[in-house]
CSV table of C-alpha atoms and ligand atoms in Angstrom, one decimal:
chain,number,residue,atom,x,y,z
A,368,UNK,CA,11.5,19.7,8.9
A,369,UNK,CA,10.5,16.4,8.5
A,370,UNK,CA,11.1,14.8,4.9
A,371,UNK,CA,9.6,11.6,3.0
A,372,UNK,CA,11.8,9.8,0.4
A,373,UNK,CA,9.6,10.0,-2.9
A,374,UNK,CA,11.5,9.1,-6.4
A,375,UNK,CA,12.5,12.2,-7.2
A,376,UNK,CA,14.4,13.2,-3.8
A,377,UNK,CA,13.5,14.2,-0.1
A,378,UNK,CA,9.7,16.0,0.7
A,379,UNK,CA,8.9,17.6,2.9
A,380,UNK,CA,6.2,16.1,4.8
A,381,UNK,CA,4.0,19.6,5.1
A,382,UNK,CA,4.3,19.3,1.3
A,383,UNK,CA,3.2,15.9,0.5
A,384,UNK,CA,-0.8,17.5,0.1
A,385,UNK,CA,-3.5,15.6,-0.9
A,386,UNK,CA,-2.3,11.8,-0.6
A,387,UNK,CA,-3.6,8.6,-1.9
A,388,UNK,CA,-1.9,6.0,0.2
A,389,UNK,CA,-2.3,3.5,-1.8
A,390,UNK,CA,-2.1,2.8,-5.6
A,391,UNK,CA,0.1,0.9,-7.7
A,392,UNK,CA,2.1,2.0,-11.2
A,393,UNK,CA,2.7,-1.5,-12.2
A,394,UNK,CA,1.5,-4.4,-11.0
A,395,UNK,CA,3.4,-7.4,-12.7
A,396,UNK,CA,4.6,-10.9,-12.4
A,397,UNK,CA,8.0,-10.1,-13.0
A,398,UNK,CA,9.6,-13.6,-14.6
A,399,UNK,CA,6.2,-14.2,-16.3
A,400,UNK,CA,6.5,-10.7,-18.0
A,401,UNK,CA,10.0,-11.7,-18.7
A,402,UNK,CA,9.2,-14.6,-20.7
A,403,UNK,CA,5.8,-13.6,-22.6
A,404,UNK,CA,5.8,-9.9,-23.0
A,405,UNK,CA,3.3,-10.2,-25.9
A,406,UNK,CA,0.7,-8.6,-23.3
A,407,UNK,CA,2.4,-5.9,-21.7
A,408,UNK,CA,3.9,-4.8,-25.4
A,409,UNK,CA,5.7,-1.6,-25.8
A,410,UNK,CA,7.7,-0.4,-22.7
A,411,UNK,CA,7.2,3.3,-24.6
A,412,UNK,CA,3.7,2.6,-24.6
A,413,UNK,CA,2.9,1.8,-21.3
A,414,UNK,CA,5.4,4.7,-19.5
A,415,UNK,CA,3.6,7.2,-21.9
A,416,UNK,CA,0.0,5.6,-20.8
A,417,UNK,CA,1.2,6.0,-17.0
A,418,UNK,CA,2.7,9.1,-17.7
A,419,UNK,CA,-1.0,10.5,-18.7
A,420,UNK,CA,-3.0,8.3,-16.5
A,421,UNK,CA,-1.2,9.9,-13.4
A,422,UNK,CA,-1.0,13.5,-14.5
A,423,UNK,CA,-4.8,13.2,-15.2
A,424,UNK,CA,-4.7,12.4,-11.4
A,425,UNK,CA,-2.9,15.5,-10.8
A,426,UNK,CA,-5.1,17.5,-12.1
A,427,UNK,CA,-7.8,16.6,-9.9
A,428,UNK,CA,-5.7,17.5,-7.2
A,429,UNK,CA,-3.8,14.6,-5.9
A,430,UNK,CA,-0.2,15.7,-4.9
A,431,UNK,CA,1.3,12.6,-3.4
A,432,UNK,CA,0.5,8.6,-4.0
A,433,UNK,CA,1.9,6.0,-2.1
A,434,UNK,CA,3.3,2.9,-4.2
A,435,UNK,CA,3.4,0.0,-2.0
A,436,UNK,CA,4.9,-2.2,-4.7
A,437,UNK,CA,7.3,-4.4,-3.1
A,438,UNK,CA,9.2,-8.3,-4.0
A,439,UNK,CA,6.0,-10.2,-5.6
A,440,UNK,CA,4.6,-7.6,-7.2
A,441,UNK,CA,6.9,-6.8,-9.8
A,442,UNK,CA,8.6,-3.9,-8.6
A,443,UNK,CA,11.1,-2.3,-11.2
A,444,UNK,CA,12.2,1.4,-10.0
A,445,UNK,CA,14.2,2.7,-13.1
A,446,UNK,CA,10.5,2.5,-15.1
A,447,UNK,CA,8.6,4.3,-12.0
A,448,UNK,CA,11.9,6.4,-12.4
A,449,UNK,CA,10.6,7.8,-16.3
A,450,UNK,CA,7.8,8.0,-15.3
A,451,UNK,CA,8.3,10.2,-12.0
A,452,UNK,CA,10.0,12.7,-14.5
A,453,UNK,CA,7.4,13.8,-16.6
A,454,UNK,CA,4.6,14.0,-14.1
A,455,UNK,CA,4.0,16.8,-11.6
A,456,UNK,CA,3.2,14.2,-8.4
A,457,UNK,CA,5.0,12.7,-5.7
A,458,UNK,CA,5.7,9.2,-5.8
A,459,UNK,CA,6.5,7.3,-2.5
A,460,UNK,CA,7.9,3.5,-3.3
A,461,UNK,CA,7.8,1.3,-0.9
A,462,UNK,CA,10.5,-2.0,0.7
A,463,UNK,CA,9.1,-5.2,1.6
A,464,UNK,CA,7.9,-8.4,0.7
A,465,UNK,CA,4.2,-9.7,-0.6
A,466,UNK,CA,3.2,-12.9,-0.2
A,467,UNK,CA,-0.2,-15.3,2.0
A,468,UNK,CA,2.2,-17.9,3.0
A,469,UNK,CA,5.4,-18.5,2.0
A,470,UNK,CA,8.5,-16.5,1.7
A,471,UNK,CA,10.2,-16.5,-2.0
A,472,UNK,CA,12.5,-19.6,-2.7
A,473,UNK,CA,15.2,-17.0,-2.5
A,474,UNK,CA,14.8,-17.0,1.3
A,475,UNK,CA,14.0,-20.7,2.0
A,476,UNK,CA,17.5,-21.6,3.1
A,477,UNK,CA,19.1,-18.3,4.0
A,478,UNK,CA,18.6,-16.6,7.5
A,479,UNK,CA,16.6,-18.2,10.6
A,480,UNK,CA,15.8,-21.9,7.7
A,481,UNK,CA,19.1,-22.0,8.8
A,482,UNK,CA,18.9,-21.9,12.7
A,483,UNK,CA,18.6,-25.8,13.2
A,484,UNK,CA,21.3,-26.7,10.7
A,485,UNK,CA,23.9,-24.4,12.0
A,486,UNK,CA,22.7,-24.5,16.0
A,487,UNK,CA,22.7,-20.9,16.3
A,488,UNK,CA,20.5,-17.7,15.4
A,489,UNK,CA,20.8,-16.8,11.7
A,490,UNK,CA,19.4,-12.9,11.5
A,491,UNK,CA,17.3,-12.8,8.5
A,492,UNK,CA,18.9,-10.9,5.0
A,493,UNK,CA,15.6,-9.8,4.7
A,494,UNK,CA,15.9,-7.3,7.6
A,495,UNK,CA,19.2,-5.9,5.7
A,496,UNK,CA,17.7,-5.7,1.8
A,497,UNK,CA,14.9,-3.4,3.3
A,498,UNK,CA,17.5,-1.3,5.4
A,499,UNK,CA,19.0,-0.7,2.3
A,500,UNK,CA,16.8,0.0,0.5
A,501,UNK,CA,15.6,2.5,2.8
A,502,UNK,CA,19.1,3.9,3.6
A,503,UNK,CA,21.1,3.6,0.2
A,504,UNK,CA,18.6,3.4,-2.4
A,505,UNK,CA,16.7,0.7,-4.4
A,506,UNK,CA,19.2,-1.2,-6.5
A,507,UNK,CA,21.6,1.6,-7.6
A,508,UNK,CA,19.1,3.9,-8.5
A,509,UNK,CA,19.5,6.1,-5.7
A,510,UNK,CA,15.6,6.2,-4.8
A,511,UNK,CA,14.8,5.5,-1.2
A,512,UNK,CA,12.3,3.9,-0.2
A,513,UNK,CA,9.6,5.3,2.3
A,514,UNK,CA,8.0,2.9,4.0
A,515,UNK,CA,7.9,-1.0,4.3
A,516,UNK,CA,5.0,-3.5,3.2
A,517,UNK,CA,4.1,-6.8,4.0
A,518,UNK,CA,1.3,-8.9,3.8
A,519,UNK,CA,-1.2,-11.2,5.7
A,520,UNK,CA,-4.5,-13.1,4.0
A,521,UNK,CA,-7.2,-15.5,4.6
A,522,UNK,CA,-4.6,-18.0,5.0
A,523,UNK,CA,-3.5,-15.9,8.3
A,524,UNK,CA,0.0,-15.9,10.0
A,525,UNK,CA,1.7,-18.7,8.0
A,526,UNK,CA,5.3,-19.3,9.1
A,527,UNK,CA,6.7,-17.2,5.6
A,528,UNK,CA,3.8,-14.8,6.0
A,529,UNK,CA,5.3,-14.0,10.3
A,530,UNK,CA,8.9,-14.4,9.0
A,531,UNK,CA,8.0,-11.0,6.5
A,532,UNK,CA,6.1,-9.3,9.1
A,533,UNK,CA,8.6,-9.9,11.9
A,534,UNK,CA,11.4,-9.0,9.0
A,535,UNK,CA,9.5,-5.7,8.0
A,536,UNK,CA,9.3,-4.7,12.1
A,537,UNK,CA,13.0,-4.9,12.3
A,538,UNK,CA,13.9,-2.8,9.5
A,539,UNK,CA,11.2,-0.3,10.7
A,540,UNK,CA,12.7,-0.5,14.0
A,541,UNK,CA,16.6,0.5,12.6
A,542,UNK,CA,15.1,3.2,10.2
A,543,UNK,CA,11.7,4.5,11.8
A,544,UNK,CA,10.5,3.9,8.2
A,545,UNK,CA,6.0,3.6,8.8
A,546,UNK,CA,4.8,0.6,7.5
A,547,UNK,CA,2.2,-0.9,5.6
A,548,UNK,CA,0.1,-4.4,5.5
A,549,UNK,CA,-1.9,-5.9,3.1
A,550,UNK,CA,-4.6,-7.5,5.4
A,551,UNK,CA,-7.6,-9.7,5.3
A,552,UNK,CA,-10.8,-8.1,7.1
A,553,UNK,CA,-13.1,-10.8,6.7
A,554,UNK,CA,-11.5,-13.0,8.6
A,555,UNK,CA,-10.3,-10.1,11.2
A,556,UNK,CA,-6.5,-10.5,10.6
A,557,UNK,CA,-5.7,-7.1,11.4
A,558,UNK,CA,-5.6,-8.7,14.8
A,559,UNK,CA,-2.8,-11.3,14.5
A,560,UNK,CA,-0.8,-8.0,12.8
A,561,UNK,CA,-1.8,-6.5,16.4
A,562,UNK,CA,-0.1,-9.3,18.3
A,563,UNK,CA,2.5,-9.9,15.9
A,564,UNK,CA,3.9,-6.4,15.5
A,565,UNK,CA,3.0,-5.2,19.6
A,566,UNK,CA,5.8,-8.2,20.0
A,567,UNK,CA,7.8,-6.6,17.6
A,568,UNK,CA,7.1,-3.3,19.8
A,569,UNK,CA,6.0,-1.2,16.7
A,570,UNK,CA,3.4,1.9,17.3
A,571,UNK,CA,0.3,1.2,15.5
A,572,UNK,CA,0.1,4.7,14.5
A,573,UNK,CA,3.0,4.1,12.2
A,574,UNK,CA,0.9,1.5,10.6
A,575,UNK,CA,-1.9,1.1,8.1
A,576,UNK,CA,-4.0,-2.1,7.6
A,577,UNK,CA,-4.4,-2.1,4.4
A,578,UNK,CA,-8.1,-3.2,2.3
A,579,UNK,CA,-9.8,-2.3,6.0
A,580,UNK,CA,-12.7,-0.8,3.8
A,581,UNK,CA,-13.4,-4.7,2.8
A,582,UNK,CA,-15.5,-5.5,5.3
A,583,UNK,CA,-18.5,-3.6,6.7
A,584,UNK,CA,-17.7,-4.7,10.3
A,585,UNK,CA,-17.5,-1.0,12.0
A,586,UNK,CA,-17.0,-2.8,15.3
A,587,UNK,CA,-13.9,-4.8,14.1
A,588,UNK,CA,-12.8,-1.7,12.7
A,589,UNK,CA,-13.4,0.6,15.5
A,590,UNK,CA,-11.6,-1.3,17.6
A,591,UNK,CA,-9.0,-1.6,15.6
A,592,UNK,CA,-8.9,2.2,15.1
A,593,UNK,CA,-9.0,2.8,18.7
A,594,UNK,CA,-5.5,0.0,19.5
A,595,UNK,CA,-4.7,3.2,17.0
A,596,UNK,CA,-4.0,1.5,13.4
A,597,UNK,CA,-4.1,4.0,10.7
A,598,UNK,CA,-7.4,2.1,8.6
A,599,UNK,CA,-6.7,1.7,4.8
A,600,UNK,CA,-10.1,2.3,3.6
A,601,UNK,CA,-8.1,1.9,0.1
A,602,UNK,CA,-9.8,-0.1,-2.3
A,603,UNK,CA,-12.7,2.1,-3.7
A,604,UNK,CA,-13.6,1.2,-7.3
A,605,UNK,CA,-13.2,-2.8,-6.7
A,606,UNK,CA,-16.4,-3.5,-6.2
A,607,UNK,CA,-16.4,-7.5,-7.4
A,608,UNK,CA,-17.4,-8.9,-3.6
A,609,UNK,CA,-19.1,-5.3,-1.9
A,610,UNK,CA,-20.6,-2.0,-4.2
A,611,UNK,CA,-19.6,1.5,-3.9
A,612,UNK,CA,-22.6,2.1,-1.6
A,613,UNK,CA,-21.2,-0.5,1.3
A,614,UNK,CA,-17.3,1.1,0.8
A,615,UNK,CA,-18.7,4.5,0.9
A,616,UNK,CA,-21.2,3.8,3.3
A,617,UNK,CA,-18.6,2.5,6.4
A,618,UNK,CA,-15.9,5.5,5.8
A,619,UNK,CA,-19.4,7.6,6.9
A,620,UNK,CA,-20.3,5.3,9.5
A,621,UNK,CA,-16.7,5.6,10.6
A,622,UNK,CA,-16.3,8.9,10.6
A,623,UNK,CA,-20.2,9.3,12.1
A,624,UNK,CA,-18.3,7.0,15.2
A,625,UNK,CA,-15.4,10.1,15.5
A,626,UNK,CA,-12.3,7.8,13.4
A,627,UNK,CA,-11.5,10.3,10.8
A,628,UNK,CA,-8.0,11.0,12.4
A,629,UNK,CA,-7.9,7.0,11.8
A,630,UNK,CA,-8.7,6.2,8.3
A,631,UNK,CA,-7.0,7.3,4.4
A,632,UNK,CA,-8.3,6.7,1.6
A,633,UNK,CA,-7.4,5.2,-1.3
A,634,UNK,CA,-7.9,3.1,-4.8
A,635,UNK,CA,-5.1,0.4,-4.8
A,636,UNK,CA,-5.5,0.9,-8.9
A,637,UNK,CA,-2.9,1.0,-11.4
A,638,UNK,CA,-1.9,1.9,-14.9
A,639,UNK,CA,-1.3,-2.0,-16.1
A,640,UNK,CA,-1.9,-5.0,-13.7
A,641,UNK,CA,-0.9,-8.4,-15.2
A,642,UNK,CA,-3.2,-10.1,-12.7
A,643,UNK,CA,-6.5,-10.0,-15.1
A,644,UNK,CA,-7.6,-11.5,-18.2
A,645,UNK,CA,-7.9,-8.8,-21.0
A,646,UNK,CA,-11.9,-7.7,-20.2
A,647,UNK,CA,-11.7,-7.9,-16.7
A,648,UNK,CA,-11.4,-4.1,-16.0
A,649,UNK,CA,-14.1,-3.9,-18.6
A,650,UNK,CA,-16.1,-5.3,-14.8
A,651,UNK,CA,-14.6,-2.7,-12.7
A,652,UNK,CA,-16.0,0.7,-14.7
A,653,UNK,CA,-14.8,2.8,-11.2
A,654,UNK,CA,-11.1,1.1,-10.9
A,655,UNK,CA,-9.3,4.3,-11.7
A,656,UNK,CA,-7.3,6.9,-10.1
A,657,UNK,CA,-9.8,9.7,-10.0
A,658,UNK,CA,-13.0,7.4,-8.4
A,659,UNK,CA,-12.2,8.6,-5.1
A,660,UNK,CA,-12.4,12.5,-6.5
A,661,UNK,CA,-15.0,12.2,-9.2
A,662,UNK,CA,-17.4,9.9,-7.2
A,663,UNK,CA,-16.4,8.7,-3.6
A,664,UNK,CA,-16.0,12.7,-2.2
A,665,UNK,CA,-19.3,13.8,-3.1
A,666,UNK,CA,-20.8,10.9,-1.8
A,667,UNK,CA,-19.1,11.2,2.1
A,668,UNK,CA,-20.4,14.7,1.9
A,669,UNK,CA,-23.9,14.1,0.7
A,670,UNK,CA,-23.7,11.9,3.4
A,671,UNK,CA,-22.7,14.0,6.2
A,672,UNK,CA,-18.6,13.7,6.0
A,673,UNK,CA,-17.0,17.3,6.1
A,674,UNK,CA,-14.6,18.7,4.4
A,675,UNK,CA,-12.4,19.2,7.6
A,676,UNK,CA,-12.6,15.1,7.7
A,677,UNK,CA,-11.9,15.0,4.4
A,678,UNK,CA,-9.1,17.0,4.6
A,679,UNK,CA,-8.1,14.9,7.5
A,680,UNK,CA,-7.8,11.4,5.6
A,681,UNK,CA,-6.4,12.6,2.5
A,682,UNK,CA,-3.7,14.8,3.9
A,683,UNK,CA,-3.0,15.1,8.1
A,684,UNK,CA,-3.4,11.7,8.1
A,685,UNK,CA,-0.7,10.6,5.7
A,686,UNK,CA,1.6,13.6,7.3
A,687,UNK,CA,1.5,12.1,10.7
A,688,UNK,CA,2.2,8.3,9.7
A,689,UNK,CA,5.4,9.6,7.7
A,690,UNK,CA,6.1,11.8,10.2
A,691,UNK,CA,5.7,9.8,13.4
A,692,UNK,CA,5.9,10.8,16.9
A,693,UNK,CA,7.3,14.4,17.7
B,18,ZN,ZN1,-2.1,-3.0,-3.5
């Protein structure tokens, strides 16, 4: 039986249920936070604020979530570790690296910076930290990672921003682990991921493009659902630069076009993001875990989406991109 690494041990993949494949515990700007905590306060506080935010998720019916926080987002697995503890849900953490250009200063001179200097091919330690962390555990916490995440933006395929990607294909290569991308629909960069990780020789089912449900483009998105990407249709609730109407509105179009089997859904929230102003959320009323259940479902049904392909994005889906070819 095929398993997924959550936080609390091996799954089962026929287990993981209803799955939101992408929303953060923490978001946080790790050496910031480390220096001015005065906003984040008491660590008690916040695990017990998680702890209730995500069983109130639970309770709606949400079995699994997906936590694609990697390097640059402030990933800190003994906290997610508490946490994981005292609520009924699967959490899936994730390897990998977030940046739109470069890599972290950590990286400048180790691995291929060093190519020229030393006249031969330096492999990159990044390929080895995600291996590890997908093999032996996240920094002696014993909790595997289980799947990989990088990132591409506006800013498109940077030098740091190909070195990830091309990083994140190798250790998915050694470990089979599926892999995630933040991406920019906008300005279509789901296609330099195509040519980047069809190089690499990575199966776009084993891949989601992450924020796909930020454009309204069907046509870009239909094509890049039929190259067969795995759509992240996975930020309902921020509604700043679209409304709930134009998010809601493509997953129907999509799924009007037959791309159901291509497409999850998702929220990309979190309990405490250190990326807004205090007042901020106060914009984004529907930025919480349960939008998708309390308001985004019963829209995609008034609107024609069946349960089977509801079914299908929050749970086959995710089952078959952990899973993989069989
Ligand atoms: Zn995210």
């Amino acid at each position: 039986m095929p398993q997924v690494q959550t936080v609390q041990g091996p799954v089962d993949t026929a287990e993981l249920g209803t799955t939101l494949m992408h929303e953060h515990v923490f978001v946080l700007s790790a050496d910031v936070q480390q220096n001015h905590p005065e906003e984040w306060g008491s660590e008690d506080d916040r695990v017990a604020d998680a702890v209730a935010k995500l069983t109130k998720l639970a309770g709606v019916g949400v079995r699994t979530i997906v936590d694609p926080t990697v390097i640059g987002l402030g990933r800190y697995v003994p906290r997610i570790q508490r946490i994981a503890e005292q609520v009924d849900l699967n959490i899936v953490v994730a390897t990998g690296c977030y940046t739109y250009d470069d890599v972290p200063f950590f990286f400048h001179h180790r691995g291929p910076a060093l190519n020229e200097a030393l006249g031969t091919e330096v492999p990159d330690p990044m390929v080895d930290m995600f291996v590890g962390d997908i093999t032996d555990g996240i920094a002696g916490t014993g909790v595997r990672a289980g799947l990989l995440k990088c990132a591409i933006d506006r800013q498109g395929l940077t030098a740091g921003v190909e070195r990830v990607m091309r990083a994140v294909a190798g250790a998915h290569r050694a470990t089979g682990t599926p892999i995630t991308v933040h991406t920019h629909p906008g300005t279509r960069q789901g296609l330099a991921v195509q040519q980047v990780l069809a190089d690499e020789g990575v199966d776009p089912r084993r891949v989601v493009l992450g924020h796909s449900g930020d454009t309204t483009d069907v046509d870009h998105l239909s094509e890049l659902a039929e190259a067969g990407f795995v759509l992240g249709m996975d930020r309902f609730g921020i509604n700043l630069e679209t409304t709930f109407e134009a998010r809601a509105d493509t997953v129907v179009e999509m799924c009007r076009r037959g791309h159901a089997g291509q497409m999850v859904l998702s929220q990309d929230a979190s309990c405490y993001i250190d990326w807004l102003a205090p007042g901020v959320m106060d914009l984004l009323p529907q930025w919480h875990y349960t939008h998708i259940h309390e308001d985004v479902l019963p829209y995609l049904r008034e609107h024609g989406v069946t349960d089977e392909q509801i079914t299908t994005m929050l749970v086959d889906v995710p089952r078959r991109y952990f899973e993989g070819a069989r």
